[in-house]
Short mmCIF file of C-alpha atoms in Angstrom, two decimals:
data_model
loop_
_atom_site.label_atom_id
_atom_site.label_comp_id
_atom_site.label_asym_id
_atom_site.label_seq_id
_atom_site.Cartn_x
_atom_site.Cartn_y
_atom_site.Cartn_z
CA UNK A 1 -10.25 14.77 -0.70
CA UNK A 2 -10.18 11.61 -2.78
CA UNK A 3 -13.51 10.30 -3.99
CA UNK A 4 -11.93 6.87 -4.50
CA UNK A 5 -10.67 5.48 -1.17
CA UNK A 6 -10.16 1.86 -2.20
CA UNK A 7 -9.62 -0.24 -5.32
CA UNK A 8 -10.50 -3.85 -6.09
CA UNK A 9 -8.36 -5.46 -8.79
CA UNK A 10 -9.30 -8.56 -10.70
CA UNK A 11 -6.22 -10.72 -11.21
CA UNK A 12 -6.21 -13.03 -14.22
CA UNK A 13 -6.68 -10.89 -17.32
CA UNK A 14 -5.92 -7.66 -15.46
CA UNK A 15 -2.59 -8.09 -13.65
CA UNK A 16 -1.34 -10.92 -15.87
CA UNK A 17 -2.39 -12.49 -19.16
CA UNK A 18 -1.15 -15.69 -20.78
CA UNK A 19 1.70 -16.29 -18.36
CA UNK A 20 3.05 -12.74 -18.40
CA UNK A 21 2.52 -9.67 -16.23
CA UNK A 22 0.57 -6.95 -18.02
CA UNK A 23 2.94 -4.16 -19.03
CA UNK A 24 2.66 -1.36 -16.50
CA UNK A 25 0.72 -3.49 -14.03
CA UNK A 26 3.42 -3.58 -11.38
CA UNK A 27 3.84 0.16 -11.65
CA UNK A 28 0.07 0.69 -11.28
CA UNK A 29 -0.02 -1.38 -8.09
CA UNK A 30 3.02 0.47 -6.74
CA UNK A 31 1.29 3.79 -7.53
CA UNK A 32 -1.73 2.78 -5.45
CA UNK A 33 0.52 1.88 -2.53
CA UNK A 34 2.65 5.05 -2.86
CA UNK A 35 -0.48 7.24 -2.89
CA UNK A 36 -2.04 5.58 0.15
CA UNK A 37 -4.96 4.05 -1.75
CA UNK A 38 -5.73 0.63 -0.25
CA UNK A 39 -6.44 -2.21 -2.65
CA UNK A 40 -7.42 -5.85 -2.63
CA UNK A 41 -7.00 -8.44 -5.37
CA UNK A 42 -10.30 -10.22 -6.00
CA UNK A 43 -10.27 -13.35 -8.11
CA UNK A 44 -12.84 -15.89 -9.26
CA UNK A 45 -10.00 -18.38 -9.67
CA UNK A 46 -11.12 -21.51 -7.82
CA UNK A 47 -8.20 -23.87 -8.35
CA UNK A 48 -5.69 -21.97 -6.20
CA UNK A 49 -5.56 -21.08 -2.50
CA UNK A 50 -5.03 -17.49 -1.40
CA UNK A 51 -1.38 -18.25 -0.68
CA UNK A 52 -0.89 -19.88 -4.07
CA UNK A 53 -2.48 -16.89 -5.84
CA UNK A 54 -0.22 -14.49 -3.94
CA UNK A 55 2.86 -16.57 -4.74
CA UNK A 56 1.95 -16.53 -8.44
CA UNK A 57 1.59 -12.75 -8.38
CA UNK A 58 4.93 -12.45 -6.59
CA UNK A 59 6.43 -14.57 -9.36
CA UNK A 60 5.31 -11.88 -11.81
CA UNK A 61 7.01 -9.22 -9.70
CA UNK A 62 3.99 -7.92 -7.76
CA UNK A 63 4.52 -7.06 -4.08
CA UNK A 64 1.26 -8.66 -2.93
CA UNK A 65 0.85 -11.08 -0.02
CA UNK A 66 -2.04 -13.43 0.69
CA UNK A 67 -3.73 -11.00 3.09
CA UNK A 68 -4.51 -8.80 0.06
CA UNK A 69 -6.10 -11.65 -1.91
CA UNK A 70 -9.82 -12.46 -1.78
CA UNK A 71 -11.04 -15.57 -3.57
CA UNK A 72 -14.43 -17.35 -3.56
CA UNK A 73 -13.44 -19.85 -0.82
CA UNK A 74 -13.23 -16.92 1.61
CA UNK A 75 -16.90 -16.16 0.95
CA UNK A 76 -17.88 -19.85 0.88
CA UNK A 77 -16.30 -20.45 4.30
CA UNK A 78 -18.35 -17.57 5.74
CA UNK A 79 -21.50 -18.97 4.13
CA UNK A 80 -21.27 -22.66 5.04
CA UNK A 81 -20.17 -21.96 8.63
CA UNK A 82 -18.66 -25.35 9.44
CA UNK A 83 -21.14 -27.61 7.61
CA UNK A 84 -20.07 -31.00 6.24
CA UNK A 85 -18.80 -30.12 2.77
CA UNK A 86 -18.04 -31.96 -0.46
CA UNK A 87 -15.59 -30.17 -2.76
CA UNK A 88 -15.97 -30.48 -6.52
CA UNK A 89 -12.81 -28.48 -7.14
CA UNK A 90 -9.15 -28.99 -7.98
CA UNK A 91 -5.75 -27.71 -6.98
CA UNK A 92 -4.71 -26.03 -3.76
CA UNK A 93 -8.07 -24.33 -3.13
CA UNK A 94 -8.79 -27.20 -0.71
CA UNK A 95 -6.12 -25.72 1.58
CA UNK A 96 -8.30 -22.68 2.34
CA UNK A 97 -11.18 -24.87 3.53
CA UNK A 98 -8.96 -27.13 5.63
CA UNK A 99 -7.20 -24.14 7.21
CA UNK A 100 -10.61 -22.79 8.24
CA UNK A 101 -11.53 -26.09 9.87
CA UNK A 102 -14.31 -26.97 7.42
CA UNK A 103 -15.12 -30.72 7.63
CA UNK A 104 -14.46 -32.16 4.16
CA UNK A 105 -16.43 -35.32 3.32
CA UNK A 106 -16.85 -37.58 0.29
CA UNK A 107 -20.48 -38.50 1.01
CA UNK A 108 -23.40 -37.27 3.10
CA UNK A 109 -22.54 -33.59 2.70
CA UNK A 110 -24.69 -30.70 3.89
CA UNK A 111 -23.19 -28.53 1.13
CA UNK A 112 -21.48 -29.25 -2.17
CA UNK A 113 -19.00 -26.60 -3.22
CA UNK A 114 -18.44 -26.36 -6.98
CA UNK A 115 -15.50 -24.56 -8.51
CA UNK A 116 -13.40 -24.98 -11.64
CA UNK A 117 -12.65 -28.70 -11.40
CA UNK A 118 -11.17 -28.95 -14.91
CA UNK A 119 -10.92 -32.59 -15.95
CA UNK A 120 -12.41 -33.46 -12.56
CA UNK A 121 -15.83 -32.71 -14.04
CA UNK A 122 -16.24 -36.39 -14.91
CA UNK A 123 -19.58 -38.16 -15.15
CA UNK A 124 -18.85 -39.99 -11.89
CA UNK A 125 -18.02 -36.79 -9.99
CA UNK A 126 -21.02 -34.90 -11.36
CA UNK A 127 -23.32 -37.82 -10.59
CA UNK A 128 -22.01 -38.10 -7.02
CA UNK A 129 -22.63 -34.39 -6.56
CA UNK A 130 -26.09 -34.69 -8.13
CA UNK A 131 -27.08 -37.42 -5.69
CA UNK A 132 -25.91 -35.48 -2.64
CA UNK A 133 -27.94 -32.48 -3.75
CA UNK A 134 -31.03 -34.69 -4.19
CA UNK A 135 -30.40 -35.92 -0.64
CA UNK A 136 -30.57 -32.35 0.66
CA UNK A 137 -27.14 -30.78 0.20
CA UNK A 138 -27.04 -27.12 -0.85
CA UNK A 139 -25.20 -26.15 -4.05
CA UNK A 140 -22.55 -23.51 -3.32
CA UNK A 141 -20.99 -22.17 -6.52
CA UNK A 142 -17.58 -20.61 -5.99
CA UNK A 143 -18.25 -18.84 -9.26
CA UNK A 144 -20.59 -19.15 -12.21
CA UNK A 145 -18.41 -17.75 -14.98
CA UNK A 146 -19.00 -19.16 -18.43
CA UNK A 147 -15.36 -19.17 -19.50
CA UNK A 148 -11.92 -17.77 -18.76
CA UNK A 149 -8.80 -16.97 -20.77
CA UNK A 150 -6.22 -19.74 -20.51
CA UNK A 151 -2.76 -19.92 -22.05
CA UNK A 152 -4.20 -21.61 -25.15
CA UNK A 153 -7.38 -19.54 -25.49
CA UNK A 154 -10.84 -19.44 -23.93
CA UNK A 155 -11.62 -22.27 -21.49
CA UNK A 156 -14.90 -23.46 -19.98
CA UNK A 157 -15.29 -22.30 -16.38
CA UNK A 158 -17.49 -23.69 -13.58
CA UNK A 159 -20.69 -21.95 -14.67
CA UNK A 160 -21.83 -24.51 -17.29
CA UNK A 161 -21.41 -27.35 -14.78
CA UNK A 162 -23.24 -25.46 -12.02
CA UNK A 163 -26.07 -24.84 -14.49
CA UNK A 164 -26.17 -28.57 -15.29
CA UNK A 165 -26.58 -29.44 -11.60
CA UNK A 166 -29.30 -26.81 -11.23
CA UNK A 167 -31.14 -28.18 -14.24
CA UNK A 168 -30.87 -31.81 -13.10
CA UNK A 169 -31.86 -31.21 -9.46
CA UNK A 170 -34.30 -28.32 -9.83
CA UNK A 171 -32.36 -26.44 -7.15
CA UNK A 172 -30.70 -23.04 -7.41
CA UNK A 173 -27.04 -22.60 -6.51
CA UNK A 174 -25.85 -19.89 -4.15
CA UNK A 175 -23.05 -18.02 -5.91
CA UNK A 176 -20.45 -16.76 -3.44
CA UNK A 177 -17.80 -15.40 -5.83
CA UNK A 178 -18.19 -12.57 -8.30
CA UNK A 179 -20.75 -11.23 -9.22
CA UNK A 180 -22.18 -11.79 -5.72
CA UNK A 181 -22.53 -8.50 -3.84
CA UNK A 182 -21.55 -10.34 -0.65
CA UNK A 183 -18.16 -11.19 -2.16
CA UNK A 184 -17.40 -7.58 -3.00
CA UNK A 185 -18.62 -6.54 0.45
CA UNK A 186 -16.14 -8.86 2.20
CA UNK A 187 -13.18 -7.28 0.40
CA UNK A 188 -14.45 -3.74 0.94
CA UNK A 189 -15.10 -4.37 4.62
CA UNK A 190 -11.53 -5.59 5.00
CA UNK A 191 -10.38 -2.17 3.76
CA UNK A 192 -13.02 -0.24 5.70
CA UNK A 193 -14.26 1.34 2.47
CA UNK A 194 -17.88 1.89 1.42
CA UNK A 195 -19.00 0.78 -2.07
CA UNK A 196 -19.58 4.41 -3.12
CA UNK A 197 -15.90 5.14 -2.41
CA UNK A 198 -14.53 2.13 -4.28
CA UNK A 199 -13.46 1.34 -7.83
CA UNK A 200 -13.54 -2.17 -9.34
CA UNK A 201 -11.09 -2.93 -12.16
CA UNK A 202 -11.80 -6.03 -14.23
CA UNK A 203 -11.83 -7.66 -17.65
CA UNK A 204 -15.26 -9.37 -17.46
CA UNK A 205 -18.14 -7.03 -18.19
CA UNK A 206 -20.71 -9.29 -16.51
CA UNK A 207 -19.04 -10.57 -13.35
CA UNK A 208 -16.62 -7.70 -12.71
CA UNK A 209 -18.49 -4.67 -14.02
CA UNK A 210 -22.11 -5.79 -13.64
CA UNK A 211 -21.42 -7.36 -10.25
CA UNK A 212 -19.58 -4.34 -8.88
CA UNK A 213 -22.24 -1.94 -10.16
CA UNK A 214 -24.87 -4.07 -8.45
CA UNK A 215 -22.86 -3.67 -5.24
CA UNK A 216 -22.79 0.13 -5.65
CA UNK A 217 -19.22 0.55 -6.86
CA UNK A 218 -17.64 2.56 -9.66
CA UNK A 219 -16.05 0.45 -12.37
CA UNK A 220 -13.24 0.31 -14.93
CA UNK A 221 -13.14 -2.32 -17.69
CA UNK A 222 -9.73 -3.17 -19.16
CA UNK A 223 -9.32 -4.35 -22.74
CA UNK A 224 -7.00 -7.21 -21.82
CA UNK A 225 -7.71 -10.79 -20.76
CA UNK A 226 -11.15 -12.05 -21.75
CA UNK A 227 -12.36 -8.67 -23.04
CA UNK A 228 -14.21 -9.02 -26.36
CA UNK A 229 -15.58 -6.02 -28.24
CA UNK A 230 -18.59 -7.88 -29.59
CA UNK A 231 -19.70 -8.80 -26.07
CA UNK A 232 -18.97 -5.27 -24.84
CA UNK A 233 -21.07 -3.74 -27.62
CA UNK A 234 -24.12 -5.86 -26.81
CA UNK A 235 -23.83 -5.86 -23.02
CA UNK A 236 -26.38 -3.99 -20.88
CA UNK A 237 -23.54 -2.98 -18.55
CA UNK A 238 -21.57 0.21 -19.16
CA UNK A 239 -18.38 0.76 -17.14
CA UNK A 240 -17.51 4.18 -15.80
CA UNK A 241 -14.13 3.85 -17.55
CA UNK A 242 -12.84 1.79 -20.46
CA UNK A 243 -9.05 1.35 -20.23
CA UNK A 244 -6.52 -0.16 -22.60
CA UNK A 245 -5.01 -1.91 -19.57
CA UNK A 246 -4.46 -1.56 -15.84
CA UNK A 247 -1.43 0.57 -16.69
CA UNK A 248 -3.90 3.41 -17.37
CA UNK A 249 -5.40 3.20 -13.86
CA UNK A 250 -3.19 5.81 -12.12
CA UNK A 251 -3.85 8.43 -14.79
CA UNK A 252 -7.59 7.71 -14.71
CA UNK A 253 -7.77 8.09 -10.93
CA UNK A 254 -5.68 11.28 -10.99
CA UNK A 255 -7.75 12.84 -13.78
CA UNK A 256 -11.15 11.88 -12.43
CA UNK A 257 -11.07 11.46 -8.68
CA UNK A 258 -8.28 13.56 -7.20
#
């Protein structure tokens, strides 16, 4: 009997890095499917819709459709439950909110949703968001990562801007993406797998490993993407497995859990 009955895979930094699929990644995903181990792709990417994320993965040769993708908007939509919402985001992520029937407004919001807005984090946009929060809107952070690995190197993520809004307003954001336990729970519930029977594979020791451990999961940290040894050495989180890349996942599961 398998001890691991489901796998959650981070995407950027795990399945692809710098515009290329990680060597052996497609084979690792195929191995999970061939061995009847359900999986979901969980991403803190907040500039792409679920469909867009799936299409990007398909472009790298992965056989993954949008039903297997969980991103922070999925959790945010559950949390805000139809409230008037202002989006401080960019890209196609807006599509997920509109498809769910969330009323999107430019003023007088009940909730402000903050993701990776890139150059959209202008003074004017931040100040508009700040004023809505002072008027009573809740801060919903799609993620609170400090940085991510872009094609040209490390890039600021949404976390620093969420922290700025918290500091200016005196209010605390609700984080709905990783490392929120609720986010992991949504993906696990979709598979019908308990946390104790699940393995999280990621490249961020705080949001992926620390978050998944907080949710009761086993964990594997890959040394691709944003992995940095200096941060690993000083982190309070210790993964159950440290892998060169996701290509080592099948062998790890076979050796440890089957």
